[in-house]
XYZ file of C-alpha atoms in Angstrom:
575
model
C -30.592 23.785 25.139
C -34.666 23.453 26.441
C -36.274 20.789 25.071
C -38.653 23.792 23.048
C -35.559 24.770 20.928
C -34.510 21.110 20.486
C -37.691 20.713 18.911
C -36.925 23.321 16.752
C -33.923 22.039 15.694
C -34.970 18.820 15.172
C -37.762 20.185 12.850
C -35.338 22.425 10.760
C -32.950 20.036 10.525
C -35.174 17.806 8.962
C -36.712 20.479 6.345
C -33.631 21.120 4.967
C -32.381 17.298 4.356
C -36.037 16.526 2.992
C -35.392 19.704 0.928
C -31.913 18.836 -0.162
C -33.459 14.950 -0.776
C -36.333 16.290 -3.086
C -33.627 18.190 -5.424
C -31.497 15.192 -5.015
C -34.336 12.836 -6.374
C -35.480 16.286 -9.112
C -31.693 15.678 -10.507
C -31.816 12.058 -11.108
C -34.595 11.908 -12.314
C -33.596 14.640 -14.428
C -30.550 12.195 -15.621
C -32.063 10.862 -18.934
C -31.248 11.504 -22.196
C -34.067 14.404 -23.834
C -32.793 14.336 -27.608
C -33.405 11.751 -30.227
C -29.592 10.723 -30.361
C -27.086 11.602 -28.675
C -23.237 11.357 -28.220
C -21.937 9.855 -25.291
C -18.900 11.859 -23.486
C -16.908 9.645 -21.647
C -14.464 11.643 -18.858
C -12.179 8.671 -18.259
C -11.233 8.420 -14.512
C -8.118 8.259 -13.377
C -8.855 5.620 -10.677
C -10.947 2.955 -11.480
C -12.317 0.763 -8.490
C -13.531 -2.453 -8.492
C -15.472 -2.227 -5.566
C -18.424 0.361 -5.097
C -16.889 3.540 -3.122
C -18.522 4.671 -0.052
C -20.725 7.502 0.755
C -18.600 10.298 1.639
C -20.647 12.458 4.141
C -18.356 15.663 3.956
C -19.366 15.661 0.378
C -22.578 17.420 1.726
C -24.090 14.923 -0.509
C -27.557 14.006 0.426
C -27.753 11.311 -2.696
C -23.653 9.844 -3.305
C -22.940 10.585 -6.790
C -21.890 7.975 -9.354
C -18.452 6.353 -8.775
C -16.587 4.450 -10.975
C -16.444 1.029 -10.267
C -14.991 -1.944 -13.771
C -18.575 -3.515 -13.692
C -20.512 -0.217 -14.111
C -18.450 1.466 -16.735
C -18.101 -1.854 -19.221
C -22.218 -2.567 -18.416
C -23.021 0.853 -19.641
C -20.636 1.035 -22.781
C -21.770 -2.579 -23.641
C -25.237 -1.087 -22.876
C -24.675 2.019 -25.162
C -23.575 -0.021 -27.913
C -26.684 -1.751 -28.096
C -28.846 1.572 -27.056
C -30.676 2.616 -31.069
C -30.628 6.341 -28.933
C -26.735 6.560 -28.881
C -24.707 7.749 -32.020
C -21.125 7.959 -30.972
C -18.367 7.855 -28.180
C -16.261 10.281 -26.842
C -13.000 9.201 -24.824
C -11.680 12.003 -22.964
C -8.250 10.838 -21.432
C -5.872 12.497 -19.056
C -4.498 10.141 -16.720
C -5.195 6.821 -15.780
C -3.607 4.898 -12.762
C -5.668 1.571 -14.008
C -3.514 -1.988 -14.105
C -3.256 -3.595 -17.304
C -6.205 -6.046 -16.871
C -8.472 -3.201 -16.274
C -7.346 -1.326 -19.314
C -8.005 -4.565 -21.279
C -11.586 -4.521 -20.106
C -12.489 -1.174 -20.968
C -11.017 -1.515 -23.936
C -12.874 -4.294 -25.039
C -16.044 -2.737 -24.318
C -15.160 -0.008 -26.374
C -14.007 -2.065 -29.437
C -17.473 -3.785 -28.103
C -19.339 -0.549 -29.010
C -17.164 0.422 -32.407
C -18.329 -3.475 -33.647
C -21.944 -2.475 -33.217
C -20.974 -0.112 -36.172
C -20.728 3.499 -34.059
C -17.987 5.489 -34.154
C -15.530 6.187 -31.206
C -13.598 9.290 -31.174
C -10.625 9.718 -28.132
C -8.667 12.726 -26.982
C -5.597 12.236 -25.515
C -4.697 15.611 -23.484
C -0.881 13.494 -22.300
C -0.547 10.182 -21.246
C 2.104 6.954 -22.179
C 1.204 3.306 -22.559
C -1.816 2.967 -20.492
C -3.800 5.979 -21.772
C -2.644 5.404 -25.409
C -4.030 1.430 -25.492
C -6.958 2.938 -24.029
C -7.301 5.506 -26.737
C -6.560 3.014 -29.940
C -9.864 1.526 -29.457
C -10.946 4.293 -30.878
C -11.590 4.518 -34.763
C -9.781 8.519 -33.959
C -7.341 9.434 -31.847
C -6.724 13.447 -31.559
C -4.371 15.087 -29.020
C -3.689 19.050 -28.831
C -1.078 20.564 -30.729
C 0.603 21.099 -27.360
C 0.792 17.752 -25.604
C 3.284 14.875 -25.400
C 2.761 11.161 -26.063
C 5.170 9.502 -23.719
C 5.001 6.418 -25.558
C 8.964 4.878 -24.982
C 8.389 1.231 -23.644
C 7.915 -0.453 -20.338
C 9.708 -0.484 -16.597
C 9.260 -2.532 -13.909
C 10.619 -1.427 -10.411
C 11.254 -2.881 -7.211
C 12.336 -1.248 -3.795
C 14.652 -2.651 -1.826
C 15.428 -1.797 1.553
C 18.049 -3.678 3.413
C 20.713 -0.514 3.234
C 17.748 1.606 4.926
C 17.237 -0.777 8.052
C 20.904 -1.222 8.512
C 20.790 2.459 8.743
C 18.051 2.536 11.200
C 19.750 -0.547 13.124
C 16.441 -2.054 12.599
C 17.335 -6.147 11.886
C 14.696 -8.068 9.626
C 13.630 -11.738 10.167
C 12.172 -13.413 7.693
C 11.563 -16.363 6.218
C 9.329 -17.732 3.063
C 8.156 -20.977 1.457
C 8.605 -21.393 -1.832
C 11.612 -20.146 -4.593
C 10.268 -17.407 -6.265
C 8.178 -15.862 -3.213
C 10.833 -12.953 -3.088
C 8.375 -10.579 -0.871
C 11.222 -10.787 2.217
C 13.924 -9.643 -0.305
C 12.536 -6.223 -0.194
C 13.874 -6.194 3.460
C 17.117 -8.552 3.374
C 18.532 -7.185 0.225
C 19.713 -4.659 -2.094
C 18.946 -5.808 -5.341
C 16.952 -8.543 -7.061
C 17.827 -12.403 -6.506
C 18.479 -14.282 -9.546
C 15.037 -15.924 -9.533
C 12.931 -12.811 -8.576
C 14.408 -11.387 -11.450
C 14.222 -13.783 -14.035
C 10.424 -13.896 -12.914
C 10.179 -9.755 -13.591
C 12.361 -10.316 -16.811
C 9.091 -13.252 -17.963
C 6.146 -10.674 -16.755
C 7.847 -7.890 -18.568
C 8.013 -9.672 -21.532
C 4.686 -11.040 -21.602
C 3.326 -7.488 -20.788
C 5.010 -5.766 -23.827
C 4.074 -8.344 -26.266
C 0.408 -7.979 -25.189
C 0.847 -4.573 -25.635
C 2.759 -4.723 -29.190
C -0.097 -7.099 -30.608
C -2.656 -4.752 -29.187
C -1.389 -1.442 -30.648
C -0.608 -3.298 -34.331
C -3.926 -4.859 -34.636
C -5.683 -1.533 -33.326
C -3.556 0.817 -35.652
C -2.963 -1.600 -38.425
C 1.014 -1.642 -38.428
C 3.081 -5.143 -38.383
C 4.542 -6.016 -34.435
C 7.874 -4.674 -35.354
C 6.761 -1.329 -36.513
C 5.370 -0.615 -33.341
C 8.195 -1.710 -31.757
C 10.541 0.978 -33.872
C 8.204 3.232 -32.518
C 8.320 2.601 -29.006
C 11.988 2.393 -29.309
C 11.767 6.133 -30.895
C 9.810 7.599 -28.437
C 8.205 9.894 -26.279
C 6.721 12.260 -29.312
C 5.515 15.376 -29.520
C 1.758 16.084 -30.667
C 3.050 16.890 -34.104
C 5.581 13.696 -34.359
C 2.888 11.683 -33.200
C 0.705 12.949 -35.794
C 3.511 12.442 -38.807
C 4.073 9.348 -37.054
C 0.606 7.994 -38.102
C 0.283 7.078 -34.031
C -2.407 9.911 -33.785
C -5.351 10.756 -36.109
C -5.395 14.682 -35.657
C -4.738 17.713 -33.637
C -7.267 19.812 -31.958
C -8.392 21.336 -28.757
C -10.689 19.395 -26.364
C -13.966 22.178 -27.197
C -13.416 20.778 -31.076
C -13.681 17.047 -30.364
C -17.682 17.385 -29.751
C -18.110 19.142 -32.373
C -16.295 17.016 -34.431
C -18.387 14.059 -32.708
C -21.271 15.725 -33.548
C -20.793 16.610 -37.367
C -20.016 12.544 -37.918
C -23.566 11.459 -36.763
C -25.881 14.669 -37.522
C -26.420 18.646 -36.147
C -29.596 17.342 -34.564
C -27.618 14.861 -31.756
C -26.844 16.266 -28.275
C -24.466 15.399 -26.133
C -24.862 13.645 -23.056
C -21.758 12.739 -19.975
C -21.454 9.079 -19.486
C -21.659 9.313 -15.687
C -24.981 10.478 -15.949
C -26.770 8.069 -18.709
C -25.451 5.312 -16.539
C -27.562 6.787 -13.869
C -30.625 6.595 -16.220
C -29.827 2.796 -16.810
C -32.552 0.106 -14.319
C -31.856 -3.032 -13.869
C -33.101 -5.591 -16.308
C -33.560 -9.237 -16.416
C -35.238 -12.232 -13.787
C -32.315 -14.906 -14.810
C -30.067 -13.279 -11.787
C -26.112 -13.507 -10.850
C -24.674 -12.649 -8.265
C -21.813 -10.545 -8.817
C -19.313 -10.754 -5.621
C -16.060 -7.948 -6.031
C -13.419 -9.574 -3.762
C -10.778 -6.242 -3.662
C -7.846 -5.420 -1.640
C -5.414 -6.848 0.523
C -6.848 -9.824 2.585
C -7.516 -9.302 6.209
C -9.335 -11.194 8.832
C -12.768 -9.873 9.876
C -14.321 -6.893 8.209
C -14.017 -5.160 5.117
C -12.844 -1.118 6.151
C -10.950 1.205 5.390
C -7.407 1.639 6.184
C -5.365 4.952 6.184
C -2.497 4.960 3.454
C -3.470 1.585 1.813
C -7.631 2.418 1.815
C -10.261 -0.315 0.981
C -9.017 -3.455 2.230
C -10.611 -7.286 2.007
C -12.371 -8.573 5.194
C -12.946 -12.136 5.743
C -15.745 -12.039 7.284
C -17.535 -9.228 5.248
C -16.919 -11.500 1.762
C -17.730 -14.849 3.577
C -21.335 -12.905 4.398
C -21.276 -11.952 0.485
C -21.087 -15.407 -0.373
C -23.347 -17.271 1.889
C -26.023 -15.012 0.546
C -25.393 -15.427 -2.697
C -25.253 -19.224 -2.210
C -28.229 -19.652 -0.004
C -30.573 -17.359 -2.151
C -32.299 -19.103 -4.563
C -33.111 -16.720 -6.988
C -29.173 -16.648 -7.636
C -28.404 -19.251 -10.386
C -24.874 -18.900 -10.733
C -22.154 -16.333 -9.192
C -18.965 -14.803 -10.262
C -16.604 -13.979 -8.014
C -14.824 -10.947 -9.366
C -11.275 -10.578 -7.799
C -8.171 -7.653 -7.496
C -6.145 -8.727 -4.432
C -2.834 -9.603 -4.173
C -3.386 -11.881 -1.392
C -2.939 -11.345 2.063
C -3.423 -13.658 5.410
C -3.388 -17.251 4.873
C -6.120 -17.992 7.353
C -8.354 -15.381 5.929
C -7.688 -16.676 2.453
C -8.232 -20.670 3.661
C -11.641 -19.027 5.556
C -12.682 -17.484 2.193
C -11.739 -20.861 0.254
C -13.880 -23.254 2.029
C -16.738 -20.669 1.597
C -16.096 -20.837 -2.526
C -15.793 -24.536 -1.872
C -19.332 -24.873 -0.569
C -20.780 -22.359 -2.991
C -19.281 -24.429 -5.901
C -21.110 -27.583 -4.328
C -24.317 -25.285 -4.539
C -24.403 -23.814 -7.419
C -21.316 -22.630 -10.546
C -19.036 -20.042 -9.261
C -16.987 -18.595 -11.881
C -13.776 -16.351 -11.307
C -13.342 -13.451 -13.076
C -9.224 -12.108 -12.572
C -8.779 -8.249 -12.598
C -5.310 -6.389 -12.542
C -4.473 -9.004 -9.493
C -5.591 -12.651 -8.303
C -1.936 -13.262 -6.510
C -1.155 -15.399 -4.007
C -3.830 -15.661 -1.458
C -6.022 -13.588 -4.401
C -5.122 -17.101 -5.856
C -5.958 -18.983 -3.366
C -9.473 -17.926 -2.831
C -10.052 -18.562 -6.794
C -8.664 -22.205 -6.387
C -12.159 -23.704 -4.989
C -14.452 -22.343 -7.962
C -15.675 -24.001 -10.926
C -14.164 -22.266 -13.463
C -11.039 -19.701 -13.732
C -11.331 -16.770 -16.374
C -8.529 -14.097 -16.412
C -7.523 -11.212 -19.028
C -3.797 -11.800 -20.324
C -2.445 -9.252 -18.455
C -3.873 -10.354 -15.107
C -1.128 -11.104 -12.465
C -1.583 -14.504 -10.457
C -0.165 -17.262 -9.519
C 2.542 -16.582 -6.711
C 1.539 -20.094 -4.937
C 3.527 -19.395 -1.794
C 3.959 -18.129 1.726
C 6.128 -15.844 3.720
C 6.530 -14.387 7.142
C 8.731 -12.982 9.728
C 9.344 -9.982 12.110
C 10.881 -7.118 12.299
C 13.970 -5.979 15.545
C 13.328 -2.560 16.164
C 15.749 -2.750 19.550
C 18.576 -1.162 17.930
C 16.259 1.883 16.615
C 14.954 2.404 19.826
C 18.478 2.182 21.756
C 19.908 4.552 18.703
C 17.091 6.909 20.091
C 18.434 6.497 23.915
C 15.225 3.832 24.632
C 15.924 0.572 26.543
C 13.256 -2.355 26.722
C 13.486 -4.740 29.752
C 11.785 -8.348 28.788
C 10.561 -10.603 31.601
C 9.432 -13.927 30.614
C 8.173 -17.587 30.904
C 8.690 -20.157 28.699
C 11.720 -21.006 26.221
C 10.004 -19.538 23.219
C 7.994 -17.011 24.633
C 10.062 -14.070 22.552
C 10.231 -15.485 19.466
C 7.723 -13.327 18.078
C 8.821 -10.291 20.496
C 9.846 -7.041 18.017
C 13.066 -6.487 20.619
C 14.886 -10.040 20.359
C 16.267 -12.197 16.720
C 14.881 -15.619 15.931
C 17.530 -18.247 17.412
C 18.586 -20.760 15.340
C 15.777 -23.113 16.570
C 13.194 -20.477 16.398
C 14.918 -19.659 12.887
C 13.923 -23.938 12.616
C 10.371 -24.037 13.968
C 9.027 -20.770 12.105
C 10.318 -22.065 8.788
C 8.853 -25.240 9.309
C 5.072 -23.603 10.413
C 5.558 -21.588 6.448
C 6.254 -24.888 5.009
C 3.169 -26.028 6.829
C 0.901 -23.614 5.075
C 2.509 -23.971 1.679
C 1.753 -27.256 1.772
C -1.885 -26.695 2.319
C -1.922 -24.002 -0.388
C -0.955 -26.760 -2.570
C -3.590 -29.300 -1.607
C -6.104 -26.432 -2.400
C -4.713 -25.738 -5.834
C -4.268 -29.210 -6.402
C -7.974 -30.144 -5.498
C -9.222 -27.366 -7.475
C -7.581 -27.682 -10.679
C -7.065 -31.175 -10.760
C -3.565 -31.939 -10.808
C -1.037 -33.428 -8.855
C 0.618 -31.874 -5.713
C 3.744 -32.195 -7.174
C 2.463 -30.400 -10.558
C 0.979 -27.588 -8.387
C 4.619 -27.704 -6.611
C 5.972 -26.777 -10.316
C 3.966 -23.843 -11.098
C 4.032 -22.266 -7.708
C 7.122 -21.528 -5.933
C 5.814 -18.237 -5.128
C 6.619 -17.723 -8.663
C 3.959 -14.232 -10.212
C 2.568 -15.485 -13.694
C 0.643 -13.006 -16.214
C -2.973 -14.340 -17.115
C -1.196 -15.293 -20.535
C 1.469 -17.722 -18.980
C -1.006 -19.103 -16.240
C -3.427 -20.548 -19.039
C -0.620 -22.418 -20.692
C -0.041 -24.011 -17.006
C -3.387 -24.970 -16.059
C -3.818 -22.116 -13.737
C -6.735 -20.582 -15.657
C -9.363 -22.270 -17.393
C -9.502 -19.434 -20.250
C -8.655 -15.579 -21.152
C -11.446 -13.598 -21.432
C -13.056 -10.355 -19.828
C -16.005 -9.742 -16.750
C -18.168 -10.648 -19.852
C -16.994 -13.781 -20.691
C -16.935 -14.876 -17.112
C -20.660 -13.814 -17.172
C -21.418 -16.055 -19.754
C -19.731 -18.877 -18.490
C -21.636 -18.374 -15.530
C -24.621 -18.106 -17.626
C -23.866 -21.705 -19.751
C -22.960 -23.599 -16.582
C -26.446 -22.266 -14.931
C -28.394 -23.075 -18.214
C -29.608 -19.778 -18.911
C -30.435 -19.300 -22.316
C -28.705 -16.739 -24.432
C -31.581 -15.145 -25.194
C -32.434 -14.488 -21.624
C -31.362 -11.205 -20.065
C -29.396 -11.656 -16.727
C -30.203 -9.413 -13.971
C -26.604 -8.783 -12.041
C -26.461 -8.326 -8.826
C -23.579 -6.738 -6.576
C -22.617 -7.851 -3.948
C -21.066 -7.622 -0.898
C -23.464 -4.319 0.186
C -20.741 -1.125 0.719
C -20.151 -0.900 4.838
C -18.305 1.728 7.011
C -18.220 3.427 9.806
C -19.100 7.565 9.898
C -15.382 7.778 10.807
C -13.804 5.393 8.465
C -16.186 7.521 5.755
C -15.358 10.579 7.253
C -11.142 9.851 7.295
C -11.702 8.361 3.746
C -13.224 11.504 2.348
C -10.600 13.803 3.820
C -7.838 11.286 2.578
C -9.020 12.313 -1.091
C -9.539 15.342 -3.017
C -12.123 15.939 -5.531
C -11.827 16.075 -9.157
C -15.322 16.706 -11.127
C -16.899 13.462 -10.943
C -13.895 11.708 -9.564
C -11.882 11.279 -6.303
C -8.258 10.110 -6.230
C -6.778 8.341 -3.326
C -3.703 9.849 -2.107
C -1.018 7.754 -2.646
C 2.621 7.221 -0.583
C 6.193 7.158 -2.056
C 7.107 3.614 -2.052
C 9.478 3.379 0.705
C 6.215 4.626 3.165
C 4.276 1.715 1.757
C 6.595 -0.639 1.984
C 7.102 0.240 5.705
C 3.548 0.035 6.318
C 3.472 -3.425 4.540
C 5.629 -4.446 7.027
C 3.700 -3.445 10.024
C 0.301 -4.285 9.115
C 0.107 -7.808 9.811
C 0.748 -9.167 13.192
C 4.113 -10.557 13.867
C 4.966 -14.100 12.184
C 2.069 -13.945 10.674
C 1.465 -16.289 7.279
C 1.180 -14.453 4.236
C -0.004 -15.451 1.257
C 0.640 -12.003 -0.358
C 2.158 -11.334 -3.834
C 5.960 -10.310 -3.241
C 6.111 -7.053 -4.868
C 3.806 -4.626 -5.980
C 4.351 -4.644 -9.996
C 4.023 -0.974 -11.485
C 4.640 -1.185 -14.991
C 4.981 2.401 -16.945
């Protein structure tokens, strides 16, 4: 190509993204509401992030378009509420792969808005538990005459697969620290120990009362009515209906109109995605906001294929040390959904909290998951809020290996080892532990279990041996983990603001600026793999996800051999 037509190039390339900018910047600004009043339509995503996503350059895309994230949707219902413009509130569920903890906070925001006396209408095109607690915020709930209410109780699964790598000749060794820390079953058994399950049996059971109390109190029916009718269920639209568990019946095009008739002809409606891009910032008192989310690793934050946004060391050490070194940041909650991960990543991550908290309050706010080295990272701050359904706890460590040798000779592959030093294979994927190696390795997990401990007990002020009681490895619901000193209190992202805010001194009357951080990084082919690794739906993407025994595989192989874990010992998926 001559330099001439280069030029050119150059010069049209740069029309048309200046062009594609200007319309960009024309349809934000464009964003704001133009009626009086108006009635808020809330498309309720199925995913809901805590972390901002990244710009997805196959998009074509020249601004990224809203995502999703916990801290944007509850700031702009909690906004709404308060916003003399806005006359109602539409939920508009489908679907909804959201933890518990993350239900509970947009729920609250909703019940939030319905206190500030507006009404809250929700459609419910299917769904079971989730999208049903979701929708009985609501003062309405309507489904179509079609759909199915899959309300019928709670499940809680776990994979085991010990029959599988006998199969495959493939020979696990592992080894943990700590009773209940039951992560290595998944490979060296076929069902559930006696104290793995009793500590399922405890989370189930805290998870369905939370979710009785919530659906009496929302629909006005004693505990053990709604426990006849979970026991009856799923339900048709029309059972539902007699059943007094929906409102109405009526198409989705209806529900606006219905909307619109409670609060006057002259409203409009308006999507929720786009009045939250109409919201600015507001407020000098500042707080830093920090989102700690995914699946601890050392060094950078990135994404990783099958398993996506993942928790770098390095990248929320960075996030930190600004917000403690900046001194227009008064206080900061750390905002955490990670069931752990590497234990030197985790102890990096806790001396950071440590020195903020010497600097200035640090308040944890507990998503779906604050688990094991999740925990640990919470253990240096000043203060500990999580929502009852939070997981944490799981104060423990594991590690091993895997033997792939007998795959590979199953496959006609041989692997010749030449080597110096008595232990040099003990971490090799071709050899066993020996009984001494079995020895040492134990004793380097009981090593870092013991240092887990002396964090927990430092931070929460009690004795080792108290610390030793509650952890175990042992996964506690947010509910459970107050009663044991675990948490300070249960509460949402708000109420961890306004700790934040009393321990800084702001007054209430004061409006807090909040600001995110760490600053979304990755590279144009991390972005580029992410966007083709999800598929677009309206105003939402959705990660594709792997059948369990895939994930669990990959769980396997993702840390280096003999690593330390401090990661929660099952992924709980309660439906």
């Amino acid at each position: 190509m001559s330099a001439r037509r280069g030029g050119w190039v150059f010069v049209a390339l740069l029309f048309v993204l200046g062009t594609a900018a200007l319309l960009a910047a024309f349809r934000l600004r464009h964003t704001s509401m133009t009626g009086s009043s108006a009635v808020l339509i809330f498309d309720v995503p199925r995913e809901l992030e805590e972390s901002e996503a990244p710009f997805r350059p196959l998009s074509f895309e020249v601004v990224p378009r809203t995502q999703p994230t916990t801290y944007r949707v509850v700031d702009g219902l909690r906004r709404a509420a308060r916003d003399s413009r806005i006359e109602a509130l539409v939920l508009q569920i489908d679907q909804i792969d959201w933890g518990w903890a993350k239900v509970s906070e947009v729920r609250d925001a909703v019940l939030a808005f319905r206190a500030a006396g507006k009404p809250v209408y929700a459609w419910l095109s299917s769904g079971g538990e989730a999208e049903y607690l979701l929708a009985s915020a609501a003062g309405t709930i309507a489904m179509p005459p079609s759909a199915t209410l899959q309300l019928d109780g709670l499940t809680a699964s776990a994979l085991f697969l010990k029959g599988t790598f006998e199969k495959l000749s493939i020979t696990p060794n592992f080894a943990h620290a700590g009773r209940y820390k039951s992560a290595v079953e998944q490979y060296t058994r076929s069902e559930m120990s006696e104290p793995s399950r009793a500590a399922m049996e405890a989370l189930l059971d805290d998870e369905y009362r939370l979710l009785v109390d919530s659906l009496a109190s929302a629909r006005g029916l004693p505990p053990g009515a709604v426990r006849r009718l979970l026991d009856n269920g799923p339900y048709g639209a029309g059972a539902a209906y007699r059943q007094g568990l929906v409102d109405t019946l009526l198409y989705a095009a209806e529900l606006d109109s219905l909307a619109l008739r409670g609060v006057g002809e002259s409203a409009v409606t308006q999507p929720f995605w786009r009045y939250l891009q109409g919201l600015s910032a507001r407020g000098r008192a500042r707080i830093a906001l920090v989102q700690a989310s995914g699946t601890i690793y050392p060094g950078r934050s990135r994404f990783v294929a099958g398993e996506g946004r993942v928790l770098g060391s390095e990248t929320l050490i960075e996030a930190l040390h600004e917000a403690r070194t900046r001194r227009s940041i008064r206080a900061i909650v750390l905002r955490i959904d990670s069931p752990g991960g590497s234990l030197e990543a985790s102890d990096e991550i806790w001396r950071e909290v440590e020195r903020c908290r010497r600097a200035k309050p640090v308040v944890v706010s507990m998503s779906d998951l604050a688990a094991s080295g999740g925990y640990y990272i919470a253990a240096g701050a000043s203060e500990i809020v999580a929502q009852p359904a939070t997981l944490t706890g799981s104060i423990g460590v594991f590690g091993g290996k895997l033997n792939v040798l007998g795959l590979y000779r199953k496959l006609g592959m041989n692997v010749e080892t030449l080597k110096r030093g008595r232990h040099a294979e003990m971490m090799s994927p071709y050899e066993n532990f020996t009984p001494d190696e079995e020895q040492r390795f134990q004793g380097q997990l009981e090593d870092g279990y013991r240092l887990f401990l002396r964090r927990v007990s430092a931070g929460r002020h009690m004795p080792v041996a108290v610390a030793d009681s509650v952890g175990q490895g042992r996964v506690w619901s947010g509910l459970s983990a107050r009663g044991l000193g675990l948490v300070d209190r249960l509460g949402n992202l708000w109420a961890a603001l306004g700790a934040a805010r009393e321990r800084a001194g702001i007054p209430e009357d004061e409006e807090l600026a909040v600001e995110v951080l760490p600053k979304v990084e990755h590279s144009f082919f991390e972005r580029a793999l992410a966007d083709w690794l999800q598929e677009d739906d309206g105003d939402n993407a959705r990660a594709v996800s792997l059948p369990p025994v895939v994930g669990a595989l990959l769980a396997a192989a993702r840390f280096p051999a003999g690593a330390s874990l401090a990661l929660m010992p099952y992924r709980v998926v309660i439906r």
